[in-house]
PDB file of C-alpha atoms in Angstrom:
ATOM      1  CA  UNK A1473     105.788  80.843  90.035  1.00 53.00           C
ATOM      2  CA  UNK A1474     105.758  79.474  93.619  1.00 61.00           C
ATOM      3  CA  UNK A1475     102.991  77.147  94.733  1.00 70.00           C
ATOM      4  CA  UNK A1476     100.106  78.513  96.780  1.00 71.00           C
ATOM      5  CA  UNK A1477     100.656  77.947 100.508  1.00 79.00           C
ATOM      6  CA  UNK A1478      98.555  75.091 101.858  1.00 84.00           C
ATOM      7  CA  UNK A1479      97.518  77.295 104.788  1.00 85.00           C
ATOM      8  CA  UNK A1480      96.132  79.818 102.288  1.00 81.00           C
ATOM      9  CA  UNK A1481      94.060  77.014 100.726  1.00 81.00           C
ATOM     10  CA  UNK A1482      92.283  76.206 104.000  1.00 83.00           C
ATOM     11  CA  UNK A1483      88.564  76.923 104.225  1.00 83.00           C
ATOM     12  CA  UNK A1484      87.940  80.114 106.202  1.00 81.00           C
ATOM     13  CA  UNK A1485      86.366  78.315 109.187  1.00 85.00           C
ATOM     14  CA  UNK A1486      89.356  75.927 109.444  1.00 87.00           C
ATOM     15  CA  UNK A1487      91.795  78.836 109.142  1.00 86.00           C
ATOM     16  CA  UNK A1488      89.924  80.727 111.899  1.00 87.00           C
ATOM     17  CA  UNK A1489      90.083  77.596 114.087  1.00 90.00           C
ATOM     18  CA  UNK A1490      93.810  77.271 113.365  1.00 90.00           C
ATOM     19  CA  UNK A1491      94.502  80.913 114.238  1.00 89.00           C
ATOM     20  CA  UNK A1492      92.664  80.610 117.547  1.00 90.00           C
ATOM     21  CA  UNK A1493      94.493  77.349 118.381  1.00 91.00           C
ATOM     22  CA  UNK A1494      97.876  78.898 117.607  1.00 91.00           C
ATOM     23  CA  UNK A1495      97.124  81.792 119.953  1.00 89.00           C
ATOM     24  CA  UNK A1496      95.693  79.492 122.649  1.00 91.00           C
ATOM     25  CA  UNK A1497      98.821  77.301 122.467  1.00 90.00           C
ATOM     26  CA  UNK A1498     101.063  80.381 122.712  1.00 92.00           C
ATOM     27  CA  UNK A1499     102.447  79.493 119.262  1.00 90.00           C
ATOM     28  CA  UNK A1500     103.830  76.225 120.529  1.00 90.00           C
ATOM     29  CA  UNK A1501     102.993  72.508 120.466  1.00 91.00           C
ATOM     30  CA  UNK A1502     103.231  72.361 116.672  1.00 93.00           C
ATOM     31  CA  UNK A1503     103.453  68.548 116.532  1.00 94.00           C
ATOM     32  CA  UNK A1504     100.069  68.077 118.193  1.00 94.00           C
ATOM     33  CA  UNK A1505      98.493  71.013 116.344  1.00 93.00           C
ATOM     34  CA  UNK A1506      99.705  69.689 112.973  1.00 93.00           C
ATOM     35  CA  UNK A1507      98.072  66.351 113.752  1.00 94.00           C
ATOM     36  CA  UNK A1508      94.808  68.018 114.867  1.00 93.00           C
ATOM     37  CA  UNK A1509      94.758  70.212 111.762  1.00 91.00           C
ATOM     38  CA  UNK A1510      95.294  67.299 109.392  1.00 91.00           C
ATOM     39  CA  UNK A1511      92.558  65.314 111.211  1.00 91.00           C
ATOM     40  CA  UNK A1512      90.229  68.305 110.792  1.00 89.00           C
ATOM     41  CA  UNK A1513      91.080  68.515 107.072  1.00 88.00           C
ATOM     42  CA  UNK A1514      90.365  64.788 106.655  1.00 89.00           C
ATOM     43  CA  UNK A1515      87.052  65.207 108.488  1.00 89.00           C
ATOM     44  CA  UNK A1516      86.153  67.941 105.967  1.00 83.00           C
ATOM     45  CA  UNK A1517      87.094  65.453 103.233  1.00 86.00           C
ATOM     46  CA  UNK A1518      89.799  67.732 101.905  1.00 83.00           C
ATOM     47  CA  UNK A1519      92.719  66.128 100.095  1.00 85.00           C
ATOM     48  CA  UNK A1520      95.159  68.429 101.795  1.00 86.00           C
ATOM     49  CA  UNK A1521      97.748  67.926 104.522  1.00 89.00           C
ATOM     50  CA  UNK A1522      99.881  70.533 106.220  1.00 89.00           C
ATOM     51  CA  UNK A1523     103.430  69.847 107.337  1.00 90.00           C
ATOM     52  CA  UNK A1524     104.842  70.860 110.709  1.00 92.00           C
ATOM     53  CA  UNK A1525     107.321  73.203 109.016  1.00 91.00           C
ATOM     54  CA  UNK A1526     104.591  74.846 106.937  1.00 89.00           C
ATOM     55  CA  UNK A1527     102.524  75.342 110.066  1.00 91.00           C
ATOM     56  CA  UNK A1528     105.590  76.691 111.882  1.00 92.00           C
ATOM     57  CA  UNK A1529     106.229  79.288 109.181  1.00 91.00           C
ATOM     58  CA  UNK A1530     102.590  80.369 109.216  1.00 90.00           C
ATOM     59  CA  UNK A1531     102.567  80.464 113.034  1.00 91.00           C
ATOM     60  CA  UNK A1532     105.677  82.669 113.132  1.00 92.00           C
ATOM     61  CA  UNK A1533     104.151  85.070 110.602  1.00 88.00           C
ATOM     62  CA  UNK A1534     100.891  85.263 112.567  1.00 86.00           C
ATOM     63  CA  UNK A1535     102.743  85.741 115.869  1.00 91.00           C
ATOM     64  CA  UNK A1536     104.833  88.569 114.345  1.00 87.00           C
ATOM     65  CA  UNK A1537     101.685  90.309 113.075  1.00 83.00           C
ATOM     66  CA  UNK A1538      99.999  90.037 116.465  1.00 83.00           C
ATOM     67  CA  UNK A1539     103.103  91.365 118.242  1.00 85.00           C
ATOM     68  CA  UNK A1540     103.245  94.367 115.884  1.00 82.00           C
ATOM     69  CA  UNK A1541      99.593  95.139 116.581  1.00 77.00           C
ATOM     70  CA  UNK A1542     100.111  94.810 120.348  1.00 80.00           C
ATOM     71  CA  UNK A1543     103.170  97.053 120.205  1.00 81.00           C
ATOM     72  CA  UNK A1544     101.348  99.707 118.167  1.00 74.00           C
ATOM     73  CA  UNK A1545      98.345  99.563 120.490  1.00 71.00           C
ATOM     74  CA  UNK A1546     100.548  99.950 123.573  1.00 75.00           C
ATOM     75  CA  UNK A1547     102.375 102.899 121.996  1.00 76.00           C
ATOM     76  CA  UNK A1548      99.096 104.611 121.097  1.00 67.00           C
ATOM     77  CA  UNK A1549      97.761 104.124 124.643  1.00 68.00           C
ATOM     78  CA  UNK A1550     100.973 105.526 126.108  1.00 73.00           C
ATOM     79  CA  UNK A1551     100.825 108.566 123.821  1.00 68.00           C
ATOM     80  CA  UNK A1552      97.180 109.168 124.704  1.00 62.00           C
ATOM     81  CA  UNK A1553      97.959 108.964 128.432  1.00 68.00           C
ATOM     82  CA  UNK A1554     101.029 111.209 128.343  1.00 70.00           C
ATOM     83  CA  UNK A1555     100.083 113.887 125.814  1.00 63.00           C
ATOM     84  CA  UNK A1556      97.926 116.937 126.355  1.00 56.00           C
ATOM     85  CA  UNK A1557      96.434 116.886 122.880  1.00 54.00           C
ATOM     86  CA  UNK A1558      94.055 119.817 122.623  1.00 53.00           C
ATOM     87  CA  UNK A1559      94.783 120.260 118.925  1.00 53.00           C
ATOM     88  CA  UNK A1560      94.251 116.544 118.278  1.00 59.00           C
ATOM     89  CA  UNK A1561      97.714 116.209 116.769  1.00 61.00           C
ATOM     90  CA  UNK A1562      97.739 112.583 117.908  1.00 61.00           C
ATOM     91  CA  UNK A1563      94.421 111.909 116.177  1.00 62.00           C
ATOM     92  CA  UNK A1564      95.658 113.474 112.967  1.00 63.00           C
ATOM     93  CA  UNK A1565      98.904 111.481 113.234  1.00 66.00           C
ATOM     94  CA  UNK A1566      96.897 108.272 113.715  1.00 66.00           C
ATOM     95  CA  UNK A1567      94.790 109.050 110.642  1.00 66.00           C
ATOM     96  CA  UNK A1568      97.964 109.689 108.617  1.00 66.00           C
ATOM     97  CA  UNK A1569      99.520 106.456 109.906  1.00 68.00           C
ATOM     98  CA  UNK A1570      96.423 104.432 109.072  1.00 69.00           C
ATOM     99  CA  UNK A1571      96.275 105.931 105.587  1.00 66.00           C
ATOM    100  CA  UNK A1572      99.940 105.102 105.092  1.00 68.00           C
ATOM    101  CA  UNK A1573      99.433 101.491 106.207  1.00 69.00           C
ATOM    102  CA  UNK A1574      96.461 101.005 103.885  1.00 68.00           C
ATOM    103  CA  UNK A1575      98.385 102.477 100.951  1.00 69.00           C
ATOM    104  CA  UNK A1576     101.336 100.162 101.746  1.00 67.00           C
ATOM    105  CA  UNK A1577      98.996  97.164 101.723  1.00 67.00           C
ATOM    106  CA  UNK A1578      97.491  98.237  98.424  1.00 65.00           C
ATOM    107  CA  UNK A1579     100.947  98.821  96.912  1.00 66.00           C
ATOM    108  CA  UNK A1580     102.212  95.417  98.093  1.00 63.00           C
ATOM    109  CA  UNK A1581      99.377  93.629  96.335  1.00 65.00           C
ATOM    110  CA  UNK A1582     100.692  91.650  93.386  1.00 65.00           C
ATOM    111  CA  UNK A1583      97.998  89.910  91.347  1.00 64.00           C
ATOM    112  CA  UNK A1584     100.635  87.619  89.770  1.00 66.00           C
ATOM    113  CA  UNK A1585     101.916  86.297  93.123  1.00 64.00           C
ATOM    114  CA  UNK A1586      99.752  83.363  94.292  1.00 64.00           C
ATOM    115  CA  UNK A1587     100.948  83.744  97.903  1.00 64.00           C
ATOM    116  CA  UNK A1588      99.962  87.399  97.941  1.00 62.00           C
ATOM    117  CA  UNK A1589      96.337  87.202  96.874  1.00 61.00           C
ATOM    118  CA  UNK A1590      93.813  89.582  98.330  1.00 60.00           C
ATOM    119  CA  UNK A1591      90.237  88.489  97.865  1.00 61.00           C
ATOM    120  CA  UNK A1592      87.414  90.810  96.862  1.00 62.00           C
ATOM    121  CA  UNK A1593      86.169  91.039 100.452  1.00 71.00           C
ATOM    122  CA  UNK A1594      89.617  92.141 101.648  1.00 67.00           C
ATOM    123  CA  UNK A1595      89.875  94.753  98.888  1.00 64.00           C
ATOM    124  CA  UNK A1596      86.413  96.029  99.779  1.00 71.00           C
ATOM    125  CA  UNK A1597      87.435  96.205 103.443  1.00 75.00           C
ATOM    126  CA  UNK A1598      90.591  98.149 102.564  1.00 66.00           C
ATOM    127  CA  UNK A1599      88.691 100.729 100.534  1.00 70.00           C
ATOM    128  CA  UNK A1600      85.985 101.020 103.207  1.00 78.00           C
ATOM    129  CA  UNK A1601      88.698 101.602 105.827  1.00 74.00           C
ATOM    130  CA  UNK A1602      90.309 104.254 103.643  1.00 66.00           C
ATOM    131  CA  UNK A1603      86.937 105.965 103.224  1.00 72.00           C
ATOM    132  CA  UNK A1604      86.321 105.881 106.982  1.00 76.00           C
ATOM    133  CA  UNK A1605      89.743 107.356 107.644  1.00 68.00           C
ATOM    134  CA  UNK A1606      89.173 110.085 105.077  1.00 66.00           C
ATOM    135  CA  UNK A1607      85.820 110.918 106.670  1.00 73.00           C
ATOM    136  CA  UNK A1608      87.460 110.965 110.108  1.00 71.00           C
ATOM    137  CA  UNK A1609      90.056 113.481 108.957  1.00 66.00           C
ATOM    138  CA  UNK A1610      87.444 115.884 107.539  1.00 71.00           C
ATOM    139  CA  UNK A1611      86.100 117.099 110.929  1.00 79.00           C
ATOM    140  CA  UNK A1612      89.700 117.554 112.105  1.00 72.00           C
ATOM    141  CA  UNK A1613      90.477 119.717 109.093  1.00 73.00           C
ATOM    142  CA  UNK A1614      87.263 121.700 109.555  1.00 81.00           C
ATOM    143  CA  UNK A1615      88.094 122.237 113.243  1.00 83.00           C
ATOM    144  CA  UNK A1616      91.655 123.382 112.378  1.00 79.00           C
ATOM    145  CA  UNK A1617      90.267 125.797 109.761  1.00 83.00           C
ATOM    146  CA  UNK A1618      87.771 127.191 112.286  1.00 89.00           C
ATOM    147  CA  UNK A1619      90.563 127.721 114.842  1.00 88.00           C
ATOM    148  CA  UNK A1620      92.740 129.506 112.243  1.00 84.00           C
ATOM    149  CA  UNK A1621      89.829 131.739 111.221  1.00 87.00           C
ATOM    150  CA  UNK A1622      89.033 132.580 114.854  1.00 89.00           C
ATOM    151  CA  UNK A1623      92.690 133.352 115.520  1.00 86.00           C
ATOM    152  CA  UNK A1624      92.854 135.609 112.454  1.00 81.00           C
ATOM    153  CA  UNK A1625      89.643 137.413 113.509  1.00 84.00           C
ATOM    154  CA  UNK A1626      90.904 137.993 117.072  1.00 87.00           C
ATOM    155  CA  UNK A1627      94.291 139.122 115.759  1.00 81.00           C
ATOM    156  CA  UNK A1628      92.640 141.609 113.387  1.00 77.00           C
ATOM    157  CA  UNK A1629      90.475 142.945 116.238  1.00 84.00           C
ATOM    158  CA  UNK A1630      93.527 143.326 118.493  1.00 83.00           C
ATOM    159  CA  UNK A1631      95.496 145.118 115.800  1.00 78.00           C
ATOM    160  CA  UNK A1632      92.573 147.439 115.094  1.00 79.00           C
ATOM    161  CA  UNK A1633      92.347 148.266 118.805  1.00 84.00           C
ATOM    162  CA  UNK A1634      96.068 148.983 118.900  1.00 82.00           C
ATOM    163  CA  UNK A1635      95.745 151.209 115.828  1.00 79.00           C
ATOM    164  CA  UNK A1636      92.929 153.193 117.453  1.00 82.00           C
ATOM    165  CA  UNK A1637      94.649 153.443 120.845  1.00 85.00           C
ATOM    166  CA  UNK A1638      98.019 154.465 119.371  1.00 83.00           C
ATOM    167  CA  UNK A1639      96.477 156.867 116.869  1.00 83.00           C
ATOM    168  CA  UNK A1640      98.271 155.236 113.934  1.00 80.00           C
ATOM    169  CA  UNK A1641      97.574 156.390 110.402  1.00 83.00           C
ATOM    170  CA  UNK A1642      96.472 153.814 107.854  1.00 82.00           C
ATOM    171  CA  UNK A1643     100.004 153.793 106.360  1.00 84.00           C
ATOM    172  CA  UNK A1644     101.623 153.251 109.785  1.00 82.00           C
ATOM    173  CA  UNK A1645      99.079 150.578 110.552  1.00 79.00           C
ATOM    174  CA  UNK A1646      99.827 148.743 107.274  1.00 80.00           C
ATOM    175  CA  UNK A1647     103.572 148.819 108.059  1.00 81.00           C
ATOM    176  CA  UNK A1648     102.995 147.339 111.524  1.00 77.00           C
ATOM    177  CA  UNK A1649     100.621 144.755 110.065  1.00 75.00           C
ATOM    178  CA  UNK A1650     103.082 143.812 107.310  1.00 78.00           C
ATOM    179  CA  UNK A1651     105.906 143.510 109.823  1.00 79.00           C
ATOM    180  CA  UNK A1652     103.730 141.351 112.081  1.00 73.00           C
ATOM    181  CA  UNK A1653     102.727 139.076 109.160  1.00 72.00           C
ATOM    182  CA  UNK A1654     106.238 139.023 107.656  1.00 73.00           C
ATOM    183  CA  UNK A1655     105.151 140.781 104.464  1.00 75.00           C
ATOM    184  CA  UNK A1656     107.550 143.102 102.655  1.00 76.00           C
ATOM    185  CA  UNK A1657     105.897 146.303 101.401  1.00 72.00           C
ATOM    186  CA  UNK A1658     107.234 149.115  99.234  1.00 70.00           C
ATOM    187  CA  UNK A1659     107.504 152.678 100.410  1.00 58.00           C
TER     188      UNK A1659
END
């Protein structure tokens, strides 16, 4: 079983400081940052030191995550700006994407892998996010159902008007209706 990453062992306030420093330094200047981090750990009286290579690996991982988020955000903005989305297809696609990402995170969780630990707060956050996404999709589904029902009602009214205007018998009307709906009828 591999050892737990030293970065993962950092107290949350030190890890938050490290993340902000990495971003502020544009993911560079690792020699100086390694020294500052180890000084900070000593000041917290932690018997822990982080190597430049360990910090470099963590920095690359963090940078990749941030770039993926930026890319996704830019793509979503572009789609929002360029799409006429009356039916909220983009919103429904975003909900589906978010659900997929959360399920991927949950499926990647391995309780036996010390480098892949998710703490209780993170698990709680994941399930809360999934609940929020599920609640967000409910109004979309209700709206889509309402639109389908309204379309069916207007279609039925139009067909009834056509039946009356054309003087169709009930049998003729049912044949036209079946043909329109793609239903095969006997007789």
